[in-house]
Tab-separated table of C-alpha atoms and ligand atoms in Angstrom:
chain	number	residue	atom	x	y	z
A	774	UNK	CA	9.422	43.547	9.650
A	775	UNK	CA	9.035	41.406	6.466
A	776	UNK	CA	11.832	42.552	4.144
A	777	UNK	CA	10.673	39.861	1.095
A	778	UNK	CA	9.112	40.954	-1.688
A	779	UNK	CA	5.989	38.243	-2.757
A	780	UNK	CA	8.260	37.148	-5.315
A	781	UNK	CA	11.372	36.224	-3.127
A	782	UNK	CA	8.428	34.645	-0.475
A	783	UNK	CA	7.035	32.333	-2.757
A	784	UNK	CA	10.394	31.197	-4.106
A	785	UNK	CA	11.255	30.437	-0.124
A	786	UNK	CA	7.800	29.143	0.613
A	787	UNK	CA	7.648	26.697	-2.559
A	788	UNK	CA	11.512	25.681	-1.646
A	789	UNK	CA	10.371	24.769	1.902
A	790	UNK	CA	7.592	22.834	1.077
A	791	UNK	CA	9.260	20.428	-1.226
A	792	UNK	CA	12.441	19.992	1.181
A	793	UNK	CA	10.925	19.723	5.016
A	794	UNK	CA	7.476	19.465	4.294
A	795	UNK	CA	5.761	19.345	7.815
A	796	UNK	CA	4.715	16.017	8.501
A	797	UNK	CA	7.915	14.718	7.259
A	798	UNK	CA	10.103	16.472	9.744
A	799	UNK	CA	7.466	15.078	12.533
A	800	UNK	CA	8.376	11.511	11.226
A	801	UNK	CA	11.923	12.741	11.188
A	802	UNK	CA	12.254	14.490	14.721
A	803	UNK	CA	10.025	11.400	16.067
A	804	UNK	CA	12.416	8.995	14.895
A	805	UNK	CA	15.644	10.292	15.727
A	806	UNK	CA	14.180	11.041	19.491
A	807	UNK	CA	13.512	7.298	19.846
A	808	UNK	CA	17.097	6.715	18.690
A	809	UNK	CA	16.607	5.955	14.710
A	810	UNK	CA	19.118	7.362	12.223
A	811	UNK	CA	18.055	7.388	8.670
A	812	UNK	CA	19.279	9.033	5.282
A	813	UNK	CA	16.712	11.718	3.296
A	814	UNK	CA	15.539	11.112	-0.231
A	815	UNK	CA	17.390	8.163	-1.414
A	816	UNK	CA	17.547	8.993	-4.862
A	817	UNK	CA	18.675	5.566	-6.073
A	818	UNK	CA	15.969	3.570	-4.564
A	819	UNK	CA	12.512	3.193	-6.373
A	820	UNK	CA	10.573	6.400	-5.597
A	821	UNK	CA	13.229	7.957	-3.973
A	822	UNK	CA	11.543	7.290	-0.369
A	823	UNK	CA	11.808	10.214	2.921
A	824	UNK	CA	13.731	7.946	4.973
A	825	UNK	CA	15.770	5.285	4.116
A	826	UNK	CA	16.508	2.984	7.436
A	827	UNK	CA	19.553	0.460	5.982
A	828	UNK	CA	19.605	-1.135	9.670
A	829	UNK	CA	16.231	-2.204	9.639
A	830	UNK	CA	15.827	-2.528	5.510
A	831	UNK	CA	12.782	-0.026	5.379
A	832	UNK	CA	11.864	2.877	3.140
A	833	UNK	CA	9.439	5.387	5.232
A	834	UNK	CA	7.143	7.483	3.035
A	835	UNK	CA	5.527	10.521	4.416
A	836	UNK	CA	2.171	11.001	2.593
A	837	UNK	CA	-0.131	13.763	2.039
A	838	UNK	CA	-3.974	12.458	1.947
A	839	UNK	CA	-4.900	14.403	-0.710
A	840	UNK	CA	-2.252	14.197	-2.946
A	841	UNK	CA	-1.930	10.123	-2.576
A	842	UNK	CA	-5.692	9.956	-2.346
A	843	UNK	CA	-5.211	8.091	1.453
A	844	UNK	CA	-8.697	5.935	1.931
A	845	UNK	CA	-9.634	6.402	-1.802
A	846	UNK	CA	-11.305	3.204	-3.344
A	847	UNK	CA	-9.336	2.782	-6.774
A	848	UNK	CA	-12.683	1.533	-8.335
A	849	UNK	CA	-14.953	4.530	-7.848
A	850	UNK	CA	-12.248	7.203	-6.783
A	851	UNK	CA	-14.983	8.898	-4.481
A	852	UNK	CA	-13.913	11.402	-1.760
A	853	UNK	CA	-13.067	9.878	1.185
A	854	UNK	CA	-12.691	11.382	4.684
A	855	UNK	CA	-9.560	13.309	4.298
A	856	UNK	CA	-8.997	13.646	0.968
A	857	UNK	CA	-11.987	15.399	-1.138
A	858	UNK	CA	-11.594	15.989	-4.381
A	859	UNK	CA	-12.397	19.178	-5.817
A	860	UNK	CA	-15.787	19.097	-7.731
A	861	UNK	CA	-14.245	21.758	-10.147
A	862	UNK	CA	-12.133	20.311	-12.591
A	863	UNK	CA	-13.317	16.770	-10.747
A	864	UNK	CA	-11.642	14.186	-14.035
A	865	UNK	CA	-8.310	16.033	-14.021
A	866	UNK	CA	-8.178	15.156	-10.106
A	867	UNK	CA	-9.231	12.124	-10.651
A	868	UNK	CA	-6.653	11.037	-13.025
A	869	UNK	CA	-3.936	13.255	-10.961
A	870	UNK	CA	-4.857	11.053	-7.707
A	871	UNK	CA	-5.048	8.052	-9.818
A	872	UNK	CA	-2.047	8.135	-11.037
A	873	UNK	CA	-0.205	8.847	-8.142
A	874	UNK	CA	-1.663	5.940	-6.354
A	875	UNK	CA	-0.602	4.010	-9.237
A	876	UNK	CA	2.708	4.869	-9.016
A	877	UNK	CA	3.036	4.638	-5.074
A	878	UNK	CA	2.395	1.226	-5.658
A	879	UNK	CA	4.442	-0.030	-8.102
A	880	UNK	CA	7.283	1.356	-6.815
A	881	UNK	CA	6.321	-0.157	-2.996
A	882	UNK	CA	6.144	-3.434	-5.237
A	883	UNK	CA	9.794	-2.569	-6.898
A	884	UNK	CA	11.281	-2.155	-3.461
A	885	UNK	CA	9.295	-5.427	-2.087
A	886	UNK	CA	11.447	-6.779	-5.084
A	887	UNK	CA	14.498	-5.997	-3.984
A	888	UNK	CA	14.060	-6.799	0.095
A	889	UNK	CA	12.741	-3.456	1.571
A	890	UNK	CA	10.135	-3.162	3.928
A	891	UNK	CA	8.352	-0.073	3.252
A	892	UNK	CA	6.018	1.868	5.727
A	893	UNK	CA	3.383	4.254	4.700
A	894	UNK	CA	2.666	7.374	7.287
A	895	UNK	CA	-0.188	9.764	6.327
A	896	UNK	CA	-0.768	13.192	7.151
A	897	UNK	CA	-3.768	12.446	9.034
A	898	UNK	CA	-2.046	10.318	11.118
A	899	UNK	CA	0.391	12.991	12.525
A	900	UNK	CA	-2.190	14.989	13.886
A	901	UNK	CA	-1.391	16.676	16.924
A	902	UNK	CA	-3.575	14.274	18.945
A	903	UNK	CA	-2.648	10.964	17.038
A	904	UNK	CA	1.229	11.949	16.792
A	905	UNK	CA	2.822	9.817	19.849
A	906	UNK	CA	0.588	7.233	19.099
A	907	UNK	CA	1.494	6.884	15.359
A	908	UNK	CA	5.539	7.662	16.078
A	909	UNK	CA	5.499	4.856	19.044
A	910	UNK	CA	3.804	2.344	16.527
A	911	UNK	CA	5.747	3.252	12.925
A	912	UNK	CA	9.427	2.412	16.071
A	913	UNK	CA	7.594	-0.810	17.361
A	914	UNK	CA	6.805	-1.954	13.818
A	915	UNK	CA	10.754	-1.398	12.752
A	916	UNK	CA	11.916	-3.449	16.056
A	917	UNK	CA	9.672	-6.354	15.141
A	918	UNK	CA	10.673	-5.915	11.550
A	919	UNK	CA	14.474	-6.078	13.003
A	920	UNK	CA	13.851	-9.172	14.766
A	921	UNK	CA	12.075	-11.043	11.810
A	922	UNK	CA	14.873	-10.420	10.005
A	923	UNK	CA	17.745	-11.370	12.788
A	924	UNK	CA	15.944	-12.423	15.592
A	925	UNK	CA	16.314	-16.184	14.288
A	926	UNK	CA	19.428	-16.286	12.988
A	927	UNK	CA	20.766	-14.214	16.135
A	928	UNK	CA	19.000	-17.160	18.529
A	929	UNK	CA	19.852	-20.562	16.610
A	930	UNK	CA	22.847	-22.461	17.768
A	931	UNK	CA	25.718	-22.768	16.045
A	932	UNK	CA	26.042	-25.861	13.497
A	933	UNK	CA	28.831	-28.262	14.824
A	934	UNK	CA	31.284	-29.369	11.781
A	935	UNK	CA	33.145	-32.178	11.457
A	936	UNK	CA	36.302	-31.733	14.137
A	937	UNK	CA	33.357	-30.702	16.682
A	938	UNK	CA	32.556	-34.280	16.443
A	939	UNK	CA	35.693	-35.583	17.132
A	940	UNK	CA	36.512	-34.005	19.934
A	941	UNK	CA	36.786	-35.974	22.921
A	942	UNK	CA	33.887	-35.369	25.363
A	943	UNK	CA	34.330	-33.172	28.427
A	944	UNK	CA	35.823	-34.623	31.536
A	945	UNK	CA	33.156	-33.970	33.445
A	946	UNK	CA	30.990	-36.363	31.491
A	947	UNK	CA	34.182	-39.177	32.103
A	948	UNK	CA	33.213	-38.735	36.102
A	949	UNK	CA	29.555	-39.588	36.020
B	1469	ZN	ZN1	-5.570	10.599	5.723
């Protein structure tokens, strides 16, 4: 039985949404299965990205396709695939989608600025037929970002200073 009145249901409904929206909490409980840990909402980073990944130095964001316009051409702003734009009203949407790609990519430049990596999942992507897929390829693209950023330094040898060169050499050499 459904004790809510409409009122209390869309108070719950719109608080839902804007916390664990659904594909976000795929990303999430993707993620964490393949042994990621992350922080939510970073609030002092530049567009306060879904998942913050210090280890790895990458911002996730979780995007809707219609509300980030996903495969829109900023030129002509037609529809695209998955994300139509309403024909009623069509200039406010326009400028609504506009702007938001706008601002998705300034502040993906911002955090460029500053050393993140960020990675872009859409909505479309998390399908239930493309989910696996997408998860397994957003976790390989963080272990090659991990090694970019280590893998050399973790490989090259150690630089000898000066008292290295002094030391005598190994007996073993003396014997040959
Ligand atoms: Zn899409």
């Amino acid at each position: 039985m459904d004790r809510l009145t409409a009122q209390q249901r869309h108070a719950n409904m719109a608080a839902i949404r804007s916390k664990d929206t659904k594909p976000e909490m795929i990303v999430r409980r993707g993620l964490w299965k393949r042994g990621f840990r992350y922080r939510l909402n970073h609030k002092r980073l530049p567009g306060c990205p879904d998942l913050v990944l210090r280890k790895y130095r990458t911002c996730i964001f979780v995007n809707g396709c219609f509300w980030h316009g996903h495969l829109v051409n900023m030129q002509v702003l037609e529809n695209s695939c998955c994300c139509k734009i309403p024909k009623t009203n069509r200039d406010f949407w326009v400028a609504k989608i506009r702007r938001n790609k706008e601002r998705d990519r300034e502040e993906q430049r911002a955090l460029a600025s500053m050393g993140w990596h960020c990675i872009t999942v859409w909505e479309c992507e998390l399908k239930p037929t493309k989910r696996e897929e997408t998860l397994d390829s957003i976790a390989f693209t963080l272990n090659h970002i991990w090694l970019q950023d280590h893998g050399a330094k973790a490989i090259s040898y150690p630089k000898l200073d000066e008292e290295d060169l002094q030391m005598p050499i190994a007996a073993e050499n003396q014997t040959l």
